[in-house]
Tab-separated table of N, CA, C and O in Angstrom:
chain	number	residue	atom	x	y	z
A	1	MET	N	-8.828	0.027	10.585
A	1	MET	CA	-8.004	1.182	10.729
A	1	MET	C	-9.051	2.475	10.832
A	1	MET	O	-10.124	2.831	10.223
A	2	SER	N	-8.443	3.696	11.768
A	2	SER	CA	-9.703	4.784	11.558
A	2	SER	C	-9.263	5.547	11.118
A	2	SER	O	-8.196	5.543	10.098
A	3	GLU	N	-9.972	6.786	10.570
A	3	GLU	CA	-10.182	7.700	9.691
A	3	GLU	C	-8.195	8.197	9.757
A	3	GLU	O	-7.837	9.218	9.114
A	4	ALA	N	-7.923	9.033	11.295
A	4	ALA	CA	-6.999	9.391	11.753
A	4	ALA	C	-6.064	8.819	10.731
A	4	ALA	O	-4.668	9.352	10.952
A	5	ASN	N	-5.641	7.398	11.019
A	5	ASN	CA	-4.574	7.202	10.513
A	5	ASN	C	-4.700	6.445	8.969
A	5	ASN	O	-3.594	5.691	8.861
A	6	CYS	N	-5.927	6.720	8.047
A	6	CYS	CA	-5.946	6.083	7.118
A	6	CYS	C	-4.524	6.998	5.849
A	6	CYS	O	-4.729	8.255	5.853
A	7	LEU	N	-4.328	6.149	5.823
A	7	LEU	CA	-3.366	6.719	4.813
A	7	LEU	C	-4.100	7.504	3.210
A	7	LEU	O	-3.487	9.115	2.716
A	8	PHE	N	-4.901	6.873	2.971
A	8	PHE	CA	-5.396	7.975	1.732
A	8	PHE	C	-6.834	9.300	2.261
A	8	PHE	O	-6.872	10.285	1.666
A	9	CYS	N	-6.953	8.806	3.311
A	9	CYS	CA	-7.400	10.324	4.475
A	9	CYS	C	-6.121	11.431	4.038
A	9	CYS	O	-6.526	12.853	4.399
A	10	LYS	N	-5.326	10.817	4.863
A	10	LYS	CA	-3.917	11.470	4.485
A	10	LYS	C	-3.998	12.407	3.386
A	10	LYS	O	-3.349	13.604	3.343
A	11	ILE	N	-4.159	11.797	2.419
A	11	ILE	CA	-3.796	12.146	1.504
A	11	ILE	C	-4.619	12.726	0.454
A	11	ILE	O	-4.871	14.260	-0.105
A	12	ARG	N	-5.852	12.787	0.737
A	12	ARG	CA	-6.934	13.746	0.984
A	12	ARG	C	-6.936	15.108	1.559
A	12	ARG	O	-7.258	16.533	1.146
A	13	GLU	N	-6.494	14.849	2.524
A	13	GLU	CA	-6.397	16.496	3.721
A	13	GLU	C	-5.468	16.985	3.381
A	13	GLU	O	-5.289	18.223	3.510
A	14	GLY	N	-4.513	16.235	2.204
A	14	GLY	CA	-3.150	17.279	1.487
A	14	GLY	C	-2.229	17.336	2.946
A	14	GLY	O	-0.802	17.642	2.546
A	15	ALA	N	-2.011	16.045	4.273
A	15	ALA	CA	-0.873	16.299	5.142
A	15	ALA	C	-0.046	15.270	4.190
A	15	ALA	O	1.450	15.117	4.203
A	16	ILE	N	-0.013	14.365	3.120
A	16	ILE	CA	0.626	13.544	2.148
A	16	ILE	C	0.527	13.842	0.720
A	16	ILE	O	-0.516	14.089	0.196
A	17	PRO	N	1.552	14.166	0.225
A	17	PRO	CA	1.481	14.527	-0.938
A	17	PRO	C	1.330	13.450	-2.128
A	17	PRO	O	1.530	12.307	-2.005
A	18	ALA	N	0.411	13.690	-3.029
A	18	ALA	CA	0.218	12.685	-4.088
A	18	ALA	C	-0.044	13.678	-5.200
A	18	ALA	O	-0.548	14.478	-5.788
A	19	LYS	N	0.142	13.012	-6.793
A	19	LYS	CA	-0.145	13.632	-7.767
A	19	LYS	C	-1.726	13.599	-8.858
A	19	LYS	O	-1.913	12.744	-9.088
A	20	VAL	N	-2.332	14.263	-7.861
A	20	VAL	CA	-3.781	14.346	-8.277
A	20	VAL	C	-3.970	14.721	-9.697
A	20	VAL	O	-3.996	16.103	-10.314
A	21	VAL	N	-5.310	14.281	-10.410
A	21	VAL	CA	-5.409	13.977	-11.932
A	21	VAL	C	-6.820	13.933	-12.362
A	21	VAL	O	-6.825	14.433	-12.919
A	22	TYR	N	-7.635	14.203	-10.740
A	22	TYR	CA	-9.047	14.193	-10.678
A	22	TYR	C	-9.777	14.594	-9.918
A	22	TYR	O	-9.112	13.809	-8.881
A	23	GLN	N	-10.458	15.129	-9.466
A	23	GLN	CA	-11.211	15.555	-8.326
A	23	GLN	C	-12.393	16.027	-8.506
A	23	GLN	O	-12.837	17.082	-9.405
A	24	ASP	N	-13.438	15.570	-7.933
A	24	ASP	CA	-15.302	16.439	-7.451
A	24	ASP	C	-15.511	16.134	-6.793
A	24	ASP	O	-14.638	16.166	-5.594
A	25	GLU	N	-16.957	16.856	-6.407
A	25	GLU	CA	-17.368	16.663	-4.910
A	25	GLU	C	-17.332	15.146	-4.469
A	25	GLU	O	-16.937	15.797	-2.582
A	26	HIS	N	-17.228	13.881	-4.528
A	26	HIS	CA	-17.502	12.833	-3.831
A	26	HIS	C	-16.223	12.362	-4.064
A	26	HIS	O	-15.889	11.465	-3.048
A	27	CYS	N	-15.027	12.552	-5.059
A	27	CYS	CA	-13.963	11.885	-5.475
A	27	CYS	C	-12.906	12.728	-5.527
A	27	CYS	O	-12.808	13.566	-5.929
A	28	LEU	N	-11.545	12.160	-5.043
A	28	LEU	CA	-9.932	12.157	-5.365
A	28	LEU	C	-9.366	11.226	-6.259
A	28	LEU	O	-9.546	9.921	-5.954
A	29	ALA	N	-8.837	11.621	-7.154
A	29	ALA	CA	-7.363	10.529	-7.690
A	29	ALA	C	-6.778	11.072	-8.391
A	29	ALA	O	-6.087	11.918	-8.380
A	30	PHE	N	-5.506	10.361	-7.777
A	30	PHE	CA	-3.679	10.540	-8.194
A	30	PHE	C	-3.440	9.008	-8.827
A	30	PHE	O	-3.856	7.812	-8.099
A	31	GLU	N	-2.433	9.446	-9.265
A	31	GLU	CA	-1.272	8.534	-9.387
A	31	GLU	C	-1.166	7.985	-8.328
A	31	GLU	O	-0.425	7.769	-7.538
A	32	ASP	N	-1.147	6.061	-9.005
A	32	ASP	CA	-0.701	4.801	-7.834
A	32	ASP	C	1.137	5.563	-8.277
A	32	ASP	O	1.866	5.597	-9.060
A	33	ILE	N	1.269	5.134	-6.418
A	33	ILE	CA	3.291	5.404	-6.545
A	33	ILE	C	3.763	3.710	-7.147
A	33	ILE	O	5.208	4.220	-6.707
A	34	ASN	N	3.435	3.380	-7.263
A	34	ASN	CA	4.141	1.921	-7.587
A	34	ASN	C	2.816	1.057	-8.906
A	34	ASN	O	1.824	0.184	-8.708
A	35	PRO	N	2.951	2.469	-9.810
A	35	PRO	CA	1.927	1.675	-11.320
A	35	PRO	C	2.326	0.371	-11.907
A	35	PRO	O	3.392	-0.274	-11.857
A	36	GLN	N	1.324	-0.632	-12.130
A	36	GLN	CA	1.005	-1.330	-12.414
A	36	GLN	C	0.669	-1.759	-14.303
A	36	GLN	O	0.617	-2.732	-14.926
A	37	ALA	N	0.880	-0.387	-14.708
A	37	ALA	CA	0.272	0.045	-15.606
A	37	ALA	C	0.547	1.379	-16.413
A	37	ALA	O	1.285	2.319	-15.428
A	38	PRO	N	0.987	1.447	-18.196
A	38	PRO	CA	1.523	2.709	-18.465
A	38	PRO	C	0.445	3.803	-17.927
A	38	PRO	O	0.732	4.955	-17.238
A	39	MET	N	-0.611	3.604	-17.658
A	39	MET	CA	-1.727	4.401	-16.478
A	39	MET	C	-2.135	3.121	-15.452
A	39	MET	O	-3.053	2.445	-15.773
A	40	HIS	N	-2.163	4.016	-14.327
A	40	HIS	CA	-2.458	3.482	-13.104
A	40	HIS	C	-2.988	4.480	-12.151
A	40	HIS	O	-1.912	5.197	-11.188
A	41	VAL	N	-4.088	4.775	-11.785
A	41	VAL	CA	-4.639	6.036	-10.912
A	41	VAL	C	-5.546	5.272	-9.940
A	41	VAL	O	-6.073	4.552	-10.623
A	42	LEU	N	-5.760	6.064	-8.731
A	42	LEU	CA	-6.243	5.591	-7.737
A	42	LEU	C	-7.463	6.481	-7.733
A	42	LEU	O	-7.712	8.144	-7.124
A	43	PHE	N	-8.854	6.162	-7.712
A	43	PHE	CA	-9.787	7.301	-7.391
A	43	PHE	C	-10.205	6.358	-5.852
A	43	PHE	O	-10.637	5.696	-5.742
A	44	ILE	N	-10.745	7.443	-5.098
A	44	ILE	CA	-10.962	7.315	-3.584
A	44	ILE	C	-11.775	8.654	-3.594
A	44	ILE	O	-12.198	9.340	-3.910
A	45	PRO	N	-13.193	7.556	-2.538
A	45	PRO	CA	-14.021	8.463	-2.264
A	45	PRO	C	-13.327	9.344	-1.285
A	45	PRO	O	-12.933	9.177	-0.479
A	46	ARG	N	-14.448	10.577	-0.926
A	46	ARG	CA	-13.553	11.831	0.114
A	46	ARG	C	-14.291	11.166	1.134
A	46	ARG	O	-13.703	11.384	2.153
A	47	LYS	N	-15.236	10.156	1.194
A	47	LYS	CA	-15.513	9.838	2.734
A	47	LYS	C	-15.057	8.872	3.018
A	47	LYS	O	-14.494	7.732	2.409
A	48	HIS	N	-14.487	8.714	4.527
A	48	HIS	CA	-13.989	7.540	4.252
A	48	HIS	C	-14.639	5.805	4.607
A	48	HIS	O	-15.428	6.329	5.374
A	49	ILE	N	-14.452	5.098	4.114
A	49	ILE	CA	-15.322	3.856	3.813
A	49	ILE	C	-14.026	2.911	3.707
A	49	ILE	O	-13.383	2.785	2.911
A	50	ALA	N	-14.155	1.971	4.791
A	50	ALA	CA	-13.184	0.878	5.189
A	50	ALA	C	-12.885	-0.007	3.693
A	50	ALA	O	-12.039	-0.414	2.841
A	51	THR	N	-14.047	-0.627	3.219
A	51	THR	CA	-13.550	-1.755	2.550
A	51	THR	C	-15.234	-1.651	1.697
A	51	THR	O	-16.429	-1.242	2.174
A	52	MET	N	-15.630	-2.365	0.962
A	52	MET	CA	-17.230	-2.658	-0.020
A	52	MET	C	-17.960	-2.994	1.149
A	52	MET	O	-19.212	-2.687	0.936
A	53	ASN	N	-17.703	-3.992	1.866
A	53	ASN	CA	-18.264	-4.474	2.678
A	53	ASN	C	-19.526	-3.672	3.604
A	53	ASN	O	-20.188	-3.784	4.437
A	54	ASP	N	-18.969	-2.377	3.518
A	54	ASP	CA	-19.229	-1.125	5.052
A	54	ASP	C	-20.213	-0.452	3.818
A	54	ASP	O	-20.875	0.440	4.547
A	55	LEU	N	-20.462	-0.680	2.642
A	55	LEU	CA	-20.995	0.108	1.725
A	55	LEU	C	-22.749	0.345	2.697
A	55	LEU	O	-22.831	-0.603	2.586
A	56	THR	N	-23.229	1.607	2.329
A	56	THR	CA	-24.926	1.401	2.537
A	56	THR	C	-25.247	2.209	0.945
A	56	THR	O	-25.260	2.397	0.489
A	57	PRO	N	-26.886	1.708	0.774
A	57	PRO	CA	-27.591	2.323	-0.001
A	57	PRO	C	-27.375	3.874	0.017
A	57	PRO	O	-27.354	4.265	-1.063
A	58	GLU	N	-26.861	4.755	0.940
A	58	GLU	CA	-26.212	5.997	0.548
A	58	GLU	C	-25.655	6.678	-0.066
A	58	GLU	O	-25.212	7.365	-0.891
A	59	ASP	N	-24.758	5.545	-0.017
A	59	ASP	CA	-23.454	5.949	-1.027
A	59	ASP	C	-23.332	4.987	-2.374
A	59	ASP	O	-22.305	5.507	-3.176
A	60	ARG	N	-24.295	4.736	-2.935
A	60	ARG	CA	-24.421	4.947	-4.104
A	60	ARG	C	-24.199	5.889	-5.370
A	60	ARG	O	-23.539	5.618	-6.128
A	61	GLU	N	-24.289	7.317	-4.861
A	61	GLU	CA	-23.786	8.415	-5.925
A	61	GLU	C	-22.762	7.878	-5.708
A	61	GLU	O	-21.423	8.827	-6.814
A	62	LEU	N	-21.883	7.993	-4.607
A	62	LEU	CA	-20.553	8.479	-3.915
A	62	LEU	C	-19.920	7.562	-5.503
A	62	LEU	O	-18.631	7.906	-5.495
A	63	VAL	N	-20.067	5.763	-4.839
A	63	VAL	CA	-19.802	5.193	-5.550
A	63	VAL	C	-19.399	4.904	-6.992
A	63	VAL	O	-18.776	4.887	-7.266
A	64	GLY	N	-20.698	5.634	-7.437
A	64	GLY	CA	-21.171	5.933	-8.833
A	64	GLY	C	-19.868	7.070	-9.353
A	64	GLY	O	-19.684	6.491	-10.212
A	65	SER	N	-19.930	7.663	-8.230
A	65	SER	CA	-18.948	8.801	-9.142
A	65	SER	C	-17.601	8.216	-9.253
A	65	SER	O	-17.078	9.099	-9.962
A	66	LEU	N	-17.082	7.540	-8.531
A	66	LEU	CA	-15.734	6.885	-8.783
A	66	LEU	C	-15.669	6.078	-10.546
A	66	LEU	O	-14.834	6.330	-10.970
A	67	TYR	N	-16.719	5.661	-10.592
A	67	TYR	CA	-16.454	4.854	-12.210
A	67	TYR	C	-16.614	6.198	-13.513
A	67	TYR	O	-16.188	5.886	-13.948
A	68	ILE	N	-17.778	6.547	-12.679
A	68	ILE	CA	-17.804	8.181	-14.083
A	68	ILE	C	-16.271	9.087	-14.108
A	68	ILE	O	-16.277	9.100	-14.617
A	69	GLY	N	-16.025	9.243	-13.269
A	69	GLY	CA	-14.431	10.130	-12.856
A	69	GLY	C	-13.460	9.286	-13.744
A	69	GLY	O	-12.919	9.641	-14.249
A	70	ALA	N	-13.664	7.794	-13.300
A	70	ALA	CA	-12.849	6.551	-13.828
A	70	ALA	C	-12.819	6.974	-15.976
A	70	ALA	O	-11.975	6.779	-16.444
A	71	ALA	N	-14.039	6.514	-16.173
A	71	ALA	CA	-14.627	6.662	-17.306
A	71	ALA	C	-13.969	8.080	-18.059
A	71	ALA	O	-13.781	7.807	-18.860
A	72	LYS	N	-14.374	9.025	-17.559
A	72	LYS	CA	-13.820	10.338	-17.806
A	72	LYS	C	-12.730	10.486	-18.314
A	72	LYS	O	-11.848	11.342	-19.274
A	73	LEU	N	-11.453	10.201	-17.097
A	73	LEU	CA	-10.522	10.159	-17.497
A	73	LEU	C	-9.461	9.033	-18.790
A	73	LEU	O	-8.999	9.674	-19.133
A	74	ALA	N	-9.997	7.969	-18.161
A	74	ALA	CA	-9.975	7.192	-19.471
A	74	ALA	C	-9.870	7.740	-20.710
A	74	ALA	O	-9.312	7.818	-21.256
A	75	ARG	N	-10.852	8.460	-20.999
A	75	ARG	CA	-11.502	9.311	-21.917
A	75	ARG	C	-10.320	10.134	-22.492
A	75	ARG	O	-10.069	10.303	-23.818
A	76	GLU	N	-10.076	11.043	-21.181
A	76	GLU	CA	-9.251	12.483	-21.559
A	76	GLU	C	-8.288	11.867	-22.360
A	76	GLU	O	-7.640	12.815	-22.858
A	77	ARG	N	-7.485	10.578	-21.320
A	77	ARG	CA	-5.961	9.955	-22.160
A	77	ARG	C	-6.205	9.610	-23.295
A	77	ARG	O	-4.807	8.830	-23.612
A	78	GLY	N	-7.338	9.018	-23.476
A	78	GLY	CA	-7.014	8.633	-25.013
A	78	GLY	C	-7.086	7.263	-24.726
A	78	GLY	O	-6.830	6.279	-25.860
A	79	TYR	N	-7.477	6.090	-23.598
A	79	TYR	CA	-8.103	4.940	-23.258
A	79	TYR	C	-8.810	4.768	-23.988
A	79	TYR	O	-9.334	3.006	-23.447
A	80	ALA	N	-10.079	4.755	-23.923
A	80	ALA	CA	-11.542	4.920	-23.997
A	80	ALA	C	-11.917	3.829	-24.904
A	80	ALA	O	-12.534	2.523	-24.950
A	81	ASP	N	-10.937	3.988	-25.934
A	81	ASP	CA	-11.243	3.051	-27.704
A	81	ASP	C	-10.708	1.605	-27.596
A	81	ASP	O	-10.815	1.031	-27.487
A	82	GLN	N	-9.680	2.195	-26.422
A	82	GLN	CA	-8.397	0.941	-26.639
A	82	GLN	C	-8.963	-0.099	-25.575
A	82	GLN	O	-8.300	-1.337	-25.700
A	83	GLY	N	-9.637	0.284	-24.519
A	83	GLY	CA	-9.566	-0.429	-23.435
A	83	GLY	C	-8.779	-0.105	-22.234
A	83	GLY	O	-7.411	0.003	-22.117
A	84	TYR	N	-9.623	-0.666	-21.105
A	84	TYR	CA	-9.489	-0.027	-19.623
A	84	TYR	C	-10.035	-0.645	-18.930
A	84	TYR	O	-11.103	-1.392	-18.902
A	85	ARG	N	-9.088	-1.051	-17.535
A	85	ARG	CA	-9.547	-2.031	-16.814
A	85	ARG	C	-10.011	-0.669	-15.464
A	85	ARG	O	-9.034	-0.279	-14.844
A	86	VAL	N	-10.684	-1.556	-14.626
A	86	VAL	CA	-10.782	-0.488	-13.064
A	86	VAL	C	-11.202	-2.261	-12.143
A	86	VAL	O	-12.355	-2.928	-12.770
A	87	VAL	N	-10.641	-1.947	-11.200
A	87	VAL	CA	-10.940	-2.895	-10.042
A	87	VAL	C	-10.953	-2.565	-8.566
A	87	VAL	O	-10.233	-1.240	-8.699
A	88	MET	N	-12.339	-2.989	-7.950
A	88	MET	CA	-11.798	-2.625	-6.499
A	88	MET	C	-11.294	-3.910	-5.586
A	88	MET	O	-12.165	-4.814	-5.755
A	89	ASN	N	-10.245	-4.056	-4.478
A	89	ASN	CA	-10.603	-5.517	-4.148
A	89	ASN	C	-10.761	-4.783	-2.590
A	89	ASN	O	-11.112	-3.660	-1.987
A	90	THR	N	-10.938	-5.946	-2.255
A	90	THR	CA	-11.971	-5.909	-0.458
A	90	THR	C	-11.096	-7.230	-0.389
A	90	THR	O	-11.842	-8.146	-0.661
A	91	GLY	N	-10.590	-7.060	1.171
A	91	GLY	CA	-10.183	-7.740	2.045
A	91	GLY	C	-8.473	-7.822	2.105
A	91	GLY	O	-8.272	-7.941	0.650
A	92	PRO	N	-7.476	-8.754	2.532
A	92	PRO	CA	-6.359	-8.979	2.676
A	92	PRO	C	-6.434	-9.957	1.399
A	92	PRO	O	-5.314	-9.531	0.647
A	93	ASN	N	-7.471	-10.895	1.627
A	93	ASN	CA	-6.861	-11.909	0.266
A	93	ASN	C	-6.884	-11.296	-1.097
A	93	ASN	O	-6.784	-12.205	-2.223
A	94	ALA	N	-7.646	-10.561	-1.038
A	94	ALA	CA	-8.267	-9.327	-2.934
A	94	ALA	C	-7.227	-8.540	-2.402
A	94	ALA	O	-7.142	-8.357	-4.459
A	95	GLY	N	-6.087	-8.694	-2.158
A	95	GLY	CA	-5.164	-7.714	-1.990
A	95	GLY	C	-5.624	-6.414	-2.234
A	95	GLY	O	-4.966	-5.176	-2.193
A	96	GLN	N	-6.099	-5.979	-0.748
A	96	GLN	CA	-6.076	-4.898	0.024
A	96	GLN	C	-5.749	-4.181	0.813
A	96	GLN	O	-5.414	-5.214	1.881
A	97	THR	N	-4.767	-3.056	0.693
A	97	THR	CA	-3.776	-3.445	1.357
A	97	THR	C	-3.790	-1.877	2.262
A	97	THR	O	-3.420	-1.320	3.293
A	98	VAL	N	-4.594	-0.879	2.331
A	98	VAL	CA	-5.482	0.386	2.175
A	98	VAL	C	-6.778	0.043	2.282
A	98	VAL	O	-7.295	-0.125	1.777
A	99	PHE	N	-6.918	0.131	3.600
A	99	PHE	CA	-8.733	-0.110	4.053
A	99	PHE	C	-9.267	1.723	3.854
A	99	PHE	O	-9.748	1.743	4.808
A	100	HIS	N	-9.139	2.118	2.632
A	100	HIS	CA	-10.343	2.852	2.499
A	100	HIS	C	-10.490	2.891	1.229
A	100	HIS	O	-9.866	2.687	0.215
A	101	ILE	N	-11.840	2.792	0.833
A	101	ILE	CA	-11.941	1.541	-0.872
A	101	ILE	C	-11.764	2.676	-1.901
A	101	ILE	O	-11.385	4.068	-1.581
A	102	HIS	N	-11.635	1.787	-2.979
A	102	HIS	CA	-10.709	2.774	-3.384
A	102	HIS	C	-10.591	2.014	-5.181
A	102	HIS	O	-10.828	0.404	-5.634
A	103	LEU	N	-11.141	2.772	-6.329
A	103	LEU	CA	-10.966	2.054	-7.781
A	103	LEU	C	-10.199	2.402	-8.203
A	103	LEU	O	-8.743	3.527	-8.424
A	104	HIS	N	-9.316	1.224	-8.939
A	104	HIS	CA	-7.568	1.835	-9.760
A	104	HIS	C	-8.281	1.501	-11.284
A	104	HIS	O	-9.153	0.770	-11.541
A	105	LEU	N	-7.892	2.645	-11.777
A	105	LEU	CA	-8.172	2.113	-13.341
A	105	LEU	C	-6.387	2.148	-13.954
A	105	LEU	O	-5.739	3.048	-13.570
A	106	LEU	N	-6.579	1.227	-14.742
A	106	LEU	CA	-5.351	0.708	-15.850
A	106	LEU	C	-5.500	0.876	-16.790
A	106	LEU	O	-6.431	0.274	-17.295
A	107	ALA	N	-4.698	1.159	-17.556
A	107	ALA	CA	-4.415	1.327	-19.385
A	107	ALA	C	-3.048	1.267	-20.198
A	107	ALA	O	-2.305	2.157	-18.943
A	108	GLY	N	-3.191	1.380	-21.041
A	108	GLY	CA	-1.860	1.263	-21.681
A	108	GLY	C	-0.874	-0.190	-21.780
A	108	GLY	O	-0.112	0.270	-22.784
A	109	ARG	N	-1.481	-0.763	-21.819
A	109	ARG	CA	-0.936	-2.280	-21.890
A	109	ARG	C	-1.944	-3.524	-21.922
A	109	ARG	O	-2.599	-3.224	-21.225
A	110	PRO	N	-1.568	-4.485	-22.376
A	110	PRO	CA	-2.576	-5.658	-22.282
A	110	PRO	C	-2.726	-5.777	-21.188
A	110	PRO	O	-1.884	-6.256	-20.260
A	111	LEU	N	-4.290	-6.024	-20.371
A	111	LEU	CA	-4.391	-6.689	-19.358
A	111	LEU	C	-4.411	-8.038	-19.453
A	111	LEU	O	-6.339	-7.574	-19.823
A	112	HIS	N	-4.183	-9.003	-19.007
A	112	HIS	CA	-4.652	-10.528	-18.859
A	112	HIS	C	-5.340	-10.767	-18.000
A	112	HIS	O	-5.618	-10.487	-17.204
A	113	TRP	N	-6.527	-11.791	-18.651
A	113	TRP	CA	-7.457	-12.555	-17.622
A	113	TRP	C	-7.096	-13.918	-17.602
A	113	TRP	O	-7.109	-14.613	-18.496
A	114	PRO	N	-7.436	-14.382	-16.106
A	114	PRO	CA	-7.664	-13.732	-14.933
A	114	PRO	C	-6.502	-13.100	-14.785
A	114	PRO	O	-5.417	-13.367	-14.868
A	115	PRO	N	-6.268	-11.852	-14.197
A	115	PRO	CA	-5.468	-11.096	-13.121
A	115	PRO	C	-4.804	-12.260	-12.025
A	115	PRO	O	-5.466	-12.845	-11.866
A	116	GLY	N	-3.755	-12.229	-11.683
A	116	GLY	CA	-2.791	-12.523	-10.874
A	116	GLY	C	-3.764	-13.275	-9.543
A	116	GLY	O	-4.454	-13.364	-9.207
């Protein structure tokens, strides 16, 4: 999928509205429109990268910022001590439906293992 047709790139650019809850120079985070937990936030890099398979060594800081932002938001919302989950799906069989890498941050209910 090209950047011009990417749902998350359109959200990043403000062409599609989203409830933004965190942002820094590398990433943007917004509430998931179909939450699977009381807190379900998506962290996307500002740079369009379709899947984890497309990452390069130069993307280390960018991907790290997704995790740092997720941990910061989990702490701010009071979930750090009780626990939260972060997951990034890669490819259709893993459940990736938008081909712009994104980190799911889920918390607020017991999250069993293995996930579905």
